[in-house]
mmCIF file of C-alpha atoms in Angstrom:
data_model
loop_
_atom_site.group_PDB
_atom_site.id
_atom_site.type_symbol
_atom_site.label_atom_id
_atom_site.label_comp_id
_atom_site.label_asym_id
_atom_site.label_seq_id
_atom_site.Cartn_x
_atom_site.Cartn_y
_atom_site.Cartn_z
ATOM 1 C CA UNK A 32 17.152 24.544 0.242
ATOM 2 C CA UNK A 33 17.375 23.787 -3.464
ATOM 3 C CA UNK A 34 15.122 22.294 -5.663
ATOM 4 C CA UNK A 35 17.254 18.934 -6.380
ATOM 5 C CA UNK A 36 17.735 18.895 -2.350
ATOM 6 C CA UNK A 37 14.179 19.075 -2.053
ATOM 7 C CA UNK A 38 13.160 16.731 -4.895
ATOM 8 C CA UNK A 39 15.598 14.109 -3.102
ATOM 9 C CA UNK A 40 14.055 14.587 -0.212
ATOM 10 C CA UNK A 41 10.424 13.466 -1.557
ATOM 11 C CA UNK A 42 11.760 10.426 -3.136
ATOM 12 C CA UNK A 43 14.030 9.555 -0.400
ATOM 13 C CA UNK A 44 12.307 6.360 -0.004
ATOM 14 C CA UNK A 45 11.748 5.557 -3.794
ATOM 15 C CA UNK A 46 15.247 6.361 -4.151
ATOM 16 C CA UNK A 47 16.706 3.846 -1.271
ATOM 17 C CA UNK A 48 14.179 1.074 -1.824
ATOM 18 C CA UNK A 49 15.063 1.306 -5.917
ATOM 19 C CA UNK A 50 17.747 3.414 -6.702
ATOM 20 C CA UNK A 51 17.657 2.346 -10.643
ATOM 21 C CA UNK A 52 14.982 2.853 -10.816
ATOM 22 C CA UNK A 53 12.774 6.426 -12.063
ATOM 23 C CA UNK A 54 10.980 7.765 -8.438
ATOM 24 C CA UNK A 55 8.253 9.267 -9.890
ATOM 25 C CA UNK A 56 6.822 5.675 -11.440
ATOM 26 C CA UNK A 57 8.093 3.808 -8.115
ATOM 27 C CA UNK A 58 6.292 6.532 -6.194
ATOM 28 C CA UNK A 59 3.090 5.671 -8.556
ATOM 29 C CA UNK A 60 3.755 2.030 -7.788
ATOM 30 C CA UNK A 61 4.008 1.974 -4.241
ATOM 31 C CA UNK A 62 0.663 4.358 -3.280
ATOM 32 C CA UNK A 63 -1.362 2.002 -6.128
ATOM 33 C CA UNK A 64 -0.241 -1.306 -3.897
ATOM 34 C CA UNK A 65 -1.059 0.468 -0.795
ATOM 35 C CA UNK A 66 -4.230 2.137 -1.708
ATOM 36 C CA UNK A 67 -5.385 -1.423 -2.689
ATOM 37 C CA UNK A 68 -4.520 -2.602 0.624
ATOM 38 C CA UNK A 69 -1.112 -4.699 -0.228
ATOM 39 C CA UNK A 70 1.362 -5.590 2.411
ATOM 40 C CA UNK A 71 4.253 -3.882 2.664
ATOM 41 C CA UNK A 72 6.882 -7.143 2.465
ATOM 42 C CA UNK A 73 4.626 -7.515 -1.119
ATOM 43 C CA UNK A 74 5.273 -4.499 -2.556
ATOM 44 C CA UNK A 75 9.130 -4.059 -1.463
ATOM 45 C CA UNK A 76 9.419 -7.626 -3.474
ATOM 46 C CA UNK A 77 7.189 -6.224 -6.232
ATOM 47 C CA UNK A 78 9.271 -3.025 -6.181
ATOM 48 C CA UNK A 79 12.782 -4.950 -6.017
ATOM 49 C CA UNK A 80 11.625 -6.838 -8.667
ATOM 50 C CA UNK A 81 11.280 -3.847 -11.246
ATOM 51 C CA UNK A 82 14.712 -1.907 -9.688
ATOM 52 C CA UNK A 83 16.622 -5.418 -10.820
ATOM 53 C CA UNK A 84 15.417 -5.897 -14.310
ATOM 54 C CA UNK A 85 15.406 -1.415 -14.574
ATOM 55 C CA UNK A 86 19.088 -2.208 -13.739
ATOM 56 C CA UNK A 87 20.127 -5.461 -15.777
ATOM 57 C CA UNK A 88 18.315 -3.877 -19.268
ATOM 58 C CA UNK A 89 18.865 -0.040 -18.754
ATOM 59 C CA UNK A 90 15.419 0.754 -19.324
ATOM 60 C CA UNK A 91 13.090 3.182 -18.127
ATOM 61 C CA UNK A 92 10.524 1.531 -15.693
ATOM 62 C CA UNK A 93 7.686 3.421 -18.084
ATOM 63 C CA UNK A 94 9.208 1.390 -21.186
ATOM 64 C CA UNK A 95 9.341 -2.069 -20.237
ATOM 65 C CA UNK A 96 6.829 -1.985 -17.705
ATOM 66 C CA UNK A 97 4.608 0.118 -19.107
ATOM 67 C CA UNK A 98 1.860 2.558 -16.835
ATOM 68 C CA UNK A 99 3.279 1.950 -12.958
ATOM 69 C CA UNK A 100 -0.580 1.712 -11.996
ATOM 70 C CA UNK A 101 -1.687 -1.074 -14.849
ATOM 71 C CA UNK A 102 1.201 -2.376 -13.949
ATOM 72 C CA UNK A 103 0.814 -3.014 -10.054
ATOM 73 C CA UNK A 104 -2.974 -4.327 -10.657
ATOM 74 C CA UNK A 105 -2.017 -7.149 -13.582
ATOM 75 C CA UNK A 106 0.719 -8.262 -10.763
ATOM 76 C CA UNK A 107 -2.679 -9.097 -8.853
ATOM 77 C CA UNK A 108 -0.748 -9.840 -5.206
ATOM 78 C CA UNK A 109 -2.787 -10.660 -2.148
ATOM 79 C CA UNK A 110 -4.235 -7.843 -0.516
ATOM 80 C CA UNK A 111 -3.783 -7.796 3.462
ATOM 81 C CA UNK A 112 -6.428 -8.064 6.346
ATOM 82 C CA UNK A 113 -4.275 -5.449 8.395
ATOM 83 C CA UNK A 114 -4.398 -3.151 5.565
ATOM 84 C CA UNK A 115 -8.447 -2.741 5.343
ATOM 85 C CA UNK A 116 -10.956 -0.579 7.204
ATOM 86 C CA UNK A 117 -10.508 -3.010 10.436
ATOM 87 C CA UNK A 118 -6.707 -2.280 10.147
ATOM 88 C CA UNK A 119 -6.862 1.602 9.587
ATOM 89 C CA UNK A 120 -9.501 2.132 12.679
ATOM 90 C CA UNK A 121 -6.944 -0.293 15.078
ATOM 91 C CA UNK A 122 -4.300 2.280 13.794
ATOM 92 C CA UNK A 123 -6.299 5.337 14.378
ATOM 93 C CA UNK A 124 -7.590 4.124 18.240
ATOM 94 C CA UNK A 125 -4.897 5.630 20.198
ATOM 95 C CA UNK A 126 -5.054 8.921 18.630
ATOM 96 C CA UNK A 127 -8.939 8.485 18.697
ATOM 97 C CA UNK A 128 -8.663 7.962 22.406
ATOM 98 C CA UNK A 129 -6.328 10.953 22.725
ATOM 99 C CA UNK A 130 -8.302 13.263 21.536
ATOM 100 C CA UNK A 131 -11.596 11.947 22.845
ATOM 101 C CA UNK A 132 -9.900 12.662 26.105
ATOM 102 C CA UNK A 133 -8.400 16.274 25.376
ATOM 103 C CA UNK A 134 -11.685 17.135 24.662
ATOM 104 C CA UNK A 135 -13.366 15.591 28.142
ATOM 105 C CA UNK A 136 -10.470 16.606 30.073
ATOM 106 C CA UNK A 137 -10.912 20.524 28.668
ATOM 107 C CA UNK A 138 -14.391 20.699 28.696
ATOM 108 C CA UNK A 139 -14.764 19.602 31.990
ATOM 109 C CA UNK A 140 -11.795 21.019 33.377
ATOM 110 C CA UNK A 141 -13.624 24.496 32.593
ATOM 111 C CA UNK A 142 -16.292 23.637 33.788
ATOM 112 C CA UNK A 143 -15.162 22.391 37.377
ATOM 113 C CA UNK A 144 -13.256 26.015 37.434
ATOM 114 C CA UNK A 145 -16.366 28.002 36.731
ATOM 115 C CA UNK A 146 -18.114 25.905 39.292
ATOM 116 C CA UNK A 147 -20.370 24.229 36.960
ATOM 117 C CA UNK A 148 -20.776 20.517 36.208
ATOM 118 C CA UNK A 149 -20.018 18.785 33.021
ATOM 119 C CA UNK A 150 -22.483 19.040 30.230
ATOM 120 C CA UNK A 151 -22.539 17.200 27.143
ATOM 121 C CA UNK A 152 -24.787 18.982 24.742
ATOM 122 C CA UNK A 153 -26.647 17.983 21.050
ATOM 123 C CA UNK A 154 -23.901 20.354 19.815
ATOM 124 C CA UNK A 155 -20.684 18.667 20.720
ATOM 125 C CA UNK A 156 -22.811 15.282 19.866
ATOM 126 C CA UNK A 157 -22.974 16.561 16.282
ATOM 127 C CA UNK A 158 -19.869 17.970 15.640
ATOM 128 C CA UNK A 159 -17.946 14.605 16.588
ATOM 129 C CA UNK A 160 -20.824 12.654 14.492
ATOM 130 C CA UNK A 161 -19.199 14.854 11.640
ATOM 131 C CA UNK A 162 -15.882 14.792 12.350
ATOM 132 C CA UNK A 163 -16.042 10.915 12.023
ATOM 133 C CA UNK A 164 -18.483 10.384 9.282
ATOM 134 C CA UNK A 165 -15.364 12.679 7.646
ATOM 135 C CA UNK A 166 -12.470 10.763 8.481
ATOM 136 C CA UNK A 167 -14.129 7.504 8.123
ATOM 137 C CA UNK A 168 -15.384 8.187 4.609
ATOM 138 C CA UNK A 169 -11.544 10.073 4.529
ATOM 139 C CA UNK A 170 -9.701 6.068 4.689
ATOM 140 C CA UNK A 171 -12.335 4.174 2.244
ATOM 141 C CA UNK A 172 -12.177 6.841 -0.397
ATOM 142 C CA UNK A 173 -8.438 7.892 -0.058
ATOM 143 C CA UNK A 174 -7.980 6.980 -3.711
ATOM 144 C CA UNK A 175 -10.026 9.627 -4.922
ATOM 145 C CA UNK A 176 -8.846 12.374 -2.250
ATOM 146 C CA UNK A 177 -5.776 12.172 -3.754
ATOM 147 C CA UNK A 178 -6.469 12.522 -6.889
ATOM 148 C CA UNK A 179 -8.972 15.501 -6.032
ATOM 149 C CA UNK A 180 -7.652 17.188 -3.465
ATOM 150 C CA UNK A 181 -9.271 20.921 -3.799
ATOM 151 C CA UNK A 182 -12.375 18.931 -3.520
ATOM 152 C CA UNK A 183 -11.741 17.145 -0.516
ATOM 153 C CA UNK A 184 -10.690 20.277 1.411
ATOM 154 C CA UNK A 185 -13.918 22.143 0.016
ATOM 155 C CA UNK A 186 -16.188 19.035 1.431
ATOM 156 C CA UNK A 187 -14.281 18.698 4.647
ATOM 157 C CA UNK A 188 -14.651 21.987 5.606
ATOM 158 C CA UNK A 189 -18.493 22.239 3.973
ATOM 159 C CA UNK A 190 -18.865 19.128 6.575
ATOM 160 C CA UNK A 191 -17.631 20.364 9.963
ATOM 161 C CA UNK A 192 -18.781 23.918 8.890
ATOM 162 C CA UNK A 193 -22.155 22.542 9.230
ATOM 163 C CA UNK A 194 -21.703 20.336 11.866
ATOM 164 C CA UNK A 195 -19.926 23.613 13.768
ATOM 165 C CA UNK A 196 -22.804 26.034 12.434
ATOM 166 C CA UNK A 197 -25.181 23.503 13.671
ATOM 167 C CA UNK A 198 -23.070 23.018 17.140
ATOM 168 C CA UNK A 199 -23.559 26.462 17.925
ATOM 169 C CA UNK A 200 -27.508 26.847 16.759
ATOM 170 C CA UNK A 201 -28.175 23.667 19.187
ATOM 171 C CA UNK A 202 -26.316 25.044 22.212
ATOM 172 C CA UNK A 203 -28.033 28.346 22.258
ATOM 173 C CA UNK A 204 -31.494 26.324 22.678
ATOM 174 C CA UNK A 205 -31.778 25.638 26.444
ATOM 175 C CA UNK A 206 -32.719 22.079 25.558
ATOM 176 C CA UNK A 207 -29.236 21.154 24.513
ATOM 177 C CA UNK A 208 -27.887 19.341 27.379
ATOM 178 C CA UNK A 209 -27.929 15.811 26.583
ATOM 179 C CA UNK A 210 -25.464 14.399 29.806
ATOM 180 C CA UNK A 211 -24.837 16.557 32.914
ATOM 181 C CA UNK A 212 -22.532 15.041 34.976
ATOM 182 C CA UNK A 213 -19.950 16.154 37.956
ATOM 183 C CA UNK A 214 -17.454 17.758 36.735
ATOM 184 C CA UNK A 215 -14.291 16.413 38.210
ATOM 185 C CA UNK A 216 -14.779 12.626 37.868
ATOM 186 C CA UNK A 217 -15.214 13.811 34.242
ATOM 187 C CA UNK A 218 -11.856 15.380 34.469
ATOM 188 C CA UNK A 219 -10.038 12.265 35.910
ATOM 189 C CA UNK A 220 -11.504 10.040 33.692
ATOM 190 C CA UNK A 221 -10.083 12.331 30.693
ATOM 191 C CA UNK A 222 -7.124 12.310 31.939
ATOM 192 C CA UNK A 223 -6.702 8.789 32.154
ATOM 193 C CA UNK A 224 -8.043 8.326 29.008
ATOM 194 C CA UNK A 225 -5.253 10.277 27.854
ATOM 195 C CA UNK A 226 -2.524 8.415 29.569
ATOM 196 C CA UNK A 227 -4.012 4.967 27.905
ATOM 197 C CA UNK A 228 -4.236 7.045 24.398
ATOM 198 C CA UNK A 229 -0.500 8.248 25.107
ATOM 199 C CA UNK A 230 0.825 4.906 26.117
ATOM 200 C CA UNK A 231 -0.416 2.958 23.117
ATOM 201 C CA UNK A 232 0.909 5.840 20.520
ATOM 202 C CA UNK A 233 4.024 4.817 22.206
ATOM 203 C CA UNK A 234 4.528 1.081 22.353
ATOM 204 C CA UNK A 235 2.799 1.264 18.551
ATOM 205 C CA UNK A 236 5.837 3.923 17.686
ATOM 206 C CA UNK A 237 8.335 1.673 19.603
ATOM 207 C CA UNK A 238 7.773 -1.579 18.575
ATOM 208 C CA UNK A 239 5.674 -0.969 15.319
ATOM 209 C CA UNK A 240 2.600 -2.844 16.436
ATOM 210 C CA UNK A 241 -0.099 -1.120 13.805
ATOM 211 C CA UNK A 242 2.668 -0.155 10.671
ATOM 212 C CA UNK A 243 3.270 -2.093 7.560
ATOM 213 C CA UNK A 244 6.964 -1.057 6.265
ATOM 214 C CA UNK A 245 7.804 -1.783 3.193
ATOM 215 C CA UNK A 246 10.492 -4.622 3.413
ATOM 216 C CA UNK A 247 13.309 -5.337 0.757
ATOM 217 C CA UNK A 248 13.715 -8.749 0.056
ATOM 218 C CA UNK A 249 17.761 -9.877 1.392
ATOM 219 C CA UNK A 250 17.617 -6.849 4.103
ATOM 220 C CA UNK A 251 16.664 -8.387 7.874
ATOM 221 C CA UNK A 252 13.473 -7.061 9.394
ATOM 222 C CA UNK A 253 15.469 -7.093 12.449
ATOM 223 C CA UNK A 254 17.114 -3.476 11.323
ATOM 224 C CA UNK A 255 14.036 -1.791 12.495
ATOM 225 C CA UNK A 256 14.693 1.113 14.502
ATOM 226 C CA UNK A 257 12.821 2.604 17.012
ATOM 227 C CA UNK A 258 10.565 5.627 15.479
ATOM 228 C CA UNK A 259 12.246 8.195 17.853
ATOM 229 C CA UNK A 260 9.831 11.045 16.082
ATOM 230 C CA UNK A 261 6.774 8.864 16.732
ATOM 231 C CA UNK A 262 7.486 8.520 19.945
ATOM 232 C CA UNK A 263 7.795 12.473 20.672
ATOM 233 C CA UNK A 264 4.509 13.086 18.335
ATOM 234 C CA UNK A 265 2.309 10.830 21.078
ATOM 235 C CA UNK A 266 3.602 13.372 23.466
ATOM 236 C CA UNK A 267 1.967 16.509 21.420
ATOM 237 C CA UNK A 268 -1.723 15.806 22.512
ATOM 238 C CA UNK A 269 -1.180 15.058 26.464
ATOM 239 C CA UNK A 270 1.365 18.443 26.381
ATOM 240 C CA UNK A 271 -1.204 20.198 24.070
ATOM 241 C CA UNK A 272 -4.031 19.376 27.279
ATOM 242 C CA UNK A 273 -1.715 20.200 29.851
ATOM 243 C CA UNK A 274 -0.623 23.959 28.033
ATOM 244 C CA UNK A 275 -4.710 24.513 27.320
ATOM 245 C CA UNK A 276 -5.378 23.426 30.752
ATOM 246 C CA UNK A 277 -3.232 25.654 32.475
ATOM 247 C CA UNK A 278 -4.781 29.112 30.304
ATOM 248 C CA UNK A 279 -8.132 29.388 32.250
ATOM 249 C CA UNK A 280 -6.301 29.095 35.586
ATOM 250 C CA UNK A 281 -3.555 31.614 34.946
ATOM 251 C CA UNK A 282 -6.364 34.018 33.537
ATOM 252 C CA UNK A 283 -8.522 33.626 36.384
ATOM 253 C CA UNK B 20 3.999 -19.852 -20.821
ATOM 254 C CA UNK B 21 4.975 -23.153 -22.620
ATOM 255 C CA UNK B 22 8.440 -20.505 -23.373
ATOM 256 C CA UNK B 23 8.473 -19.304 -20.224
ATOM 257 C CA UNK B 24 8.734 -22.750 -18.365
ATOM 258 C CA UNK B 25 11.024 -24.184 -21.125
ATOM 259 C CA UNK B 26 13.327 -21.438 -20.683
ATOM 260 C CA UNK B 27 13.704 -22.788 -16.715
ATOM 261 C CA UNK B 28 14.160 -26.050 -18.017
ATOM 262 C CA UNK B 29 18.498 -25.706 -17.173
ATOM 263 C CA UNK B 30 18.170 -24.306 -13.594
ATOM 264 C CA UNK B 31 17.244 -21.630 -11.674
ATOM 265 C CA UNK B 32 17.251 -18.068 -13.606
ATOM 266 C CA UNK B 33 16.169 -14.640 -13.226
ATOM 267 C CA UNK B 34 13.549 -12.153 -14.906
ATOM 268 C CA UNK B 35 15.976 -10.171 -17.635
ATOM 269 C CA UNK B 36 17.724 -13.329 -18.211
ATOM 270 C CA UNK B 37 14.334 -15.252 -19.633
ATOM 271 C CA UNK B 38 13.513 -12.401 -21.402
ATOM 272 C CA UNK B 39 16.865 -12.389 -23.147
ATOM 273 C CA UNK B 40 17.109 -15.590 -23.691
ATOM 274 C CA UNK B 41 13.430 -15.792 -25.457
ATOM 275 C CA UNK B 42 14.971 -12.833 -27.267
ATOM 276 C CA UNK B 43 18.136 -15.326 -27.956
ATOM 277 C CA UNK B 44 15.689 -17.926 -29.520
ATOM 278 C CA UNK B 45 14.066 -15.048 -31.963
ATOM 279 C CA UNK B 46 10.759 -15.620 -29.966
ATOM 280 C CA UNK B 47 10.558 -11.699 -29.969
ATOM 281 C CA UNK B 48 10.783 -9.100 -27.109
ATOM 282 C CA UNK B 49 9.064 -9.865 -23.913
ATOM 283 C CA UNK B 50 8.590 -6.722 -21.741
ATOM 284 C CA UNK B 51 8.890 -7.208 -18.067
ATOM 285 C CA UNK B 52 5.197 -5.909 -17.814
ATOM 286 C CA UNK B 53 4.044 -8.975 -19.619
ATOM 287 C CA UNK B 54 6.907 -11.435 -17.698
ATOM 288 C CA UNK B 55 6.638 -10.547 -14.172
ATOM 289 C CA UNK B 56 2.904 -11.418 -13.867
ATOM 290 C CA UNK B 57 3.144 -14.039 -15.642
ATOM 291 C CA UNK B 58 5.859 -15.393 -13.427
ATOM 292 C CA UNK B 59 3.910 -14.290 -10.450
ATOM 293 C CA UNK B 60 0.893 -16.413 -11.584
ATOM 294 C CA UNK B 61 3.192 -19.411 -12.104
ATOM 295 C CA UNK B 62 4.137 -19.050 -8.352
ATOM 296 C CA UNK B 63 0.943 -18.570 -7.624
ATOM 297 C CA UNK B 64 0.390 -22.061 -8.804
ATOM 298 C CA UNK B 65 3.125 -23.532 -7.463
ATOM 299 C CA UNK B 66 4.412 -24.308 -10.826
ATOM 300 C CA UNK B 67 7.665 -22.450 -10.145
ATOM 301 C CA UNK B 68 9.417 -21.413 -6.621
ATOM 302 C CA UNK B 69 11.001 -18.144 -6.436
ATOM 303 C CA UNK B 70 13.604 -16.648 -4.432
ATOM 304 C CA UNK B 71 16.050 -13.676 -3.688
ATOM 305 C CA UNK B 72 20.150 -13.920 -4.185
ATOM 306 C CA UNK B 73 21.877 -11.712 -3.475
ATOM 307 C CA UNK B 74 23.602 -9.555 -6.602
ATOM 308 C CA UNK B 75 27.480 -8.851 -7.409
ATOM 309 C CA UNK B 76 27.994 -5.056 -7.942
ATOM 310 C CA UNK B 77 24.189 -4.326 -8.238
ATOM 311 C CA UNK B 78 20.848 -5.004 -6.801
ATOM 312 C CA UNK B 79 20.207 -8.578 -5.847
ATOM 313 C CA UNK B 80 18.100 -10.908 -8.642
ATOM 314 C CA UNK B 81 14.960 -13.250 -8.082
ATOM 315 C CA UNK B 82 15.310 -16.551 -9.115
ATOM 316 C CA UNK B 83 12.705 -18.680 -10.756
ATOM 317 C CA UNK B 84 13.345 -22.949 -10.143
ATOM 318 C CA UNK B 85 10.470 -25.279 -12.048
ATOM 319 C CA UNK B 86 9.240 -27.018 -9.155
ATOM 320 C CA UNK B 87 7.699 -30.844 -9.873
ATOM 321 C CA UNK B 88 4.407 -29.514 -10.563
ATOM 322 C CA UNK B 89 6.086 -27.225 -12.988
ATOM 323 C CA UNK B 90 8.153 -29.850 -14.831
ATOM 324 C CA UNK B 91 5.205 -32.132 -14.798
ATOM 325 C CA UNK B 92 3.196 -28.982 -16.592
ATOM 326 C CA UNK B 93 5.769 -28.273 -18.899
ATOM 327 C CA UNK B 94 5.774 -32.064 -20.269
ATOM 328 C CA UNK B 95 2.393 -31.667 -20.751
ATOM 329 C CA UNK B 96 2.304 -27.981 -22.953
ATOM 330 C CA UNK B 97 5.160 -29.445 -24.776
ATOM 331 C CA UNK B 98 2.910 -32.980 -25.769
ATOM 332 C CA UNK B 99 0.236 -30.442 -26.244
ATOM 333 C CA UNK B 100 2.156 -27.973 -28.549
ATOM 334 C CA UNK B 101 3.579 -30.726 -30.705
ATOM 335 C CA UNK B 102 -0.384 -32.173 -31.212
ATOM 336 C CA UNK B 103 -1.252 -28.799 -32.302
ATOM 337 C CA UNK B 104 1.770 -27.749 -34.170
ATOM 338 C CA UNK B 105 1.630 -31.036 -36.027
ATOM 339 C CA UNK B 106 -2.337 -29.912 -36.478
ATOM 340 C CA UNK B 107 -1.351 -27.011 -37.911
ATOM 341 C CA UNK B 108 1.116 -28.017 -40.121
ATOM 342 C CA UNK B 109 -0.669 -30.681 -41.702
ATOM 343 C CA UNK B 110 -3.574 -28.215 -42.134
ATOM 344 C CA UNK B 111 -1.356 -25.791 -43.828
ATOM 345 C CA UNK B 112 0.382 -27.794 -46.197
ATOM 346 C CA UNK B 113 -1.894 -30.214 -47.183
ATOM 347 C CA UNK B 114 -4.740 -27.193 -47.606
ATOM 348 C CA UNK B 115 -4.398 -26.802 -51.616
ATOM 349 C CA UNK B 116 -3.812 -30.678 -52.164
ATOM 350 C CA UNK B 117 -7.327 -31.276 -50.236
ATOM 351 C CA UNK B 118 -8.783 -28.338 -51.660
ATOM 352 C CA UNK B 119 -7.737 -29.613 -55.341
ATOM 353 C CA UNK B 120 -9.398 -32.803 -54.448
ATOM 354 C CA UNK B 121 -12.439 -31.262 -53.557
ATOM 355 C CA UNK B 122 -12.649 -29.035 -56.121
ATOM 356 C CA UNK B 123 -11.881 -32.155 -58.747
#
């Protein structure tokens, strides 16, 4: 692949949304707006708004509209409800739900094939306090992830490395177990917390129930197409469960 | 602003074309940085209604219309800016007669 092939490809959507205008600043534009939680039909007419004028006076986006960033704030559009904290966590539930029920469903799956109930122990407790005390704080800082990036990855992994270190230091203690339950049940009700998980990946990837696209003013929002990729992604945790499920009972 | 809502005073028009029409007038360069939210706060306000046509050859163009509130602003800047630039100019050149007379 070449470099121009591959520089295309990251402004592909700078590129169709404003062709005349440069990617880099529209690319600038676009993640200021939706960092501040502006809704996509805003910031296609925002970003229309600069291609036009980029086309009718020739001039570089930089030149007559100065810093992309300064720019998008003095423009001071309406920020959206769905684009908050509220909006990120309704977006993150299914996946939340998937996962939360890979876990049970693995855990307990073991644990009904060793004969053994369920246990929920201080250590599992504290690694998923971490992992979400992580990703939460990962949405209302995103801003500053970006622009620090080695950071992020050292205080990520400082984070679950001590919530992993910790894990393991509270599970050799014979006091861990905080819920012992049967096994099974535990099982069944993973897996149908996976199917629920699964089906509302899908029907969000089908008819875009959680996204925000950026819309260009004159072009119907009735082009949408289904998200075919989305809708095979929402398949990767269920398969992922089935594949991991399946490894203790062939090796048994 | 008083330029801005003047220059919308013959129909609906687009961004580039207000800026090159203040341009036009000698009323300097506007950049589109200084424009847009400027236009966007006039919306805001209802003083102006915007919408999208579609273009010929090139990307479509956002039209600005003075909406009643708008035309019943700009009478207003424009009684204000003759007060003051009828201020001014009788500060200005009646400045060294009145200062001769005070002086004397």
């Amino acid at each position: 692949m070449t470099k121009a092939t591959k520089g295309s490809q990251k402004f592909a959507l700078e590129q169709e949304l404003a062709p005349n205008t440069d990617p880099h600043w529209a690319e600038e534009f676009i993640l200021t707006l939706r960092l501040d939680g502006v809704s996509g039909t805003h910031i296609g007419d925002a970003l229309a708004v600069v291609d036009s004028h980029c086309a009718d006076s020739a001039e570089h986006p930089q030149e007559t509209f100065g810093s992309a960033r300064t720019y998008a704030r003095s423009l001071e559009l309406p920020t959206d409800p769905d684009q908050g904290l509220k909006g990120v966590l309704t977006a993150l539930a299914p996946t939340g739900v998937q996962l939360a029920g890979m876990a049970l469903t693995l855990t307990s799956w073991t644990a009904h094939l060793e004969g053994n109930p369920f246990t929920l122990g201080w250590g599992a407790l504290l690694v998923s306090v971490c992992f979400l005390t992580t990703v939460s704080a990962g949405y209302r800082y995103l801003g500053w992830i970006l622009k620090h990036p080695w950071l992020t990855g050292a205080l990520f992994s400082l984070t679950l490395g001590i919530g992993v270190v910790g894990s393991l230091w509270l599970d050799a203690r014979e006091t861990s177990a905080l819920i012992t339950l049967p096994a099974l049940p535990c099982t069944i009700v993973g897996v149908a917390m996976l199917i629920i998980g699964t089906t509302l990946e899908v029907l969000d990837a089908r008819i875009g129930t959680t996204e925000n696209p950026i819309v260009q003013p004159l072009v119907s929002a009735e082009r949408r197409t289904v998200d075919w990729r989305a809708v095979a992604r929402a398949f990767l945790v269920p398969v992922g469960t089935i594949v991991l499920a399946i490894v203790p009972v062939l090796m048994s | 602003m008083l330029c801005t809502l003047s220059s919308l005073q013959d129909g609906p028009t687009y961004g580039y074309d207000i800026a090159a029409h203040l341009a036009r007038a000698q009323l300097g360069t506007v950049k589109g940085g200084t424009l847009y939210p400027l236009l966007n706060r006039l919306e805001a306000q209802g003083l102006v209604h915007a919408e999208w046509r579609a273009g010929s050859g090139g990307p479509g163009r956002k039209y600005y219309e003075l909406t009643v509130a708008g035309l019943t602003e700009l009478d207003r800047l424009r009684d204000a800016w003759r007060q003051h630039s009828s201020n001014v100019t009788d500060f200005v050149y009646r400045l060294p007669h009145t200062t001769q007379e005070t002086s004397s």
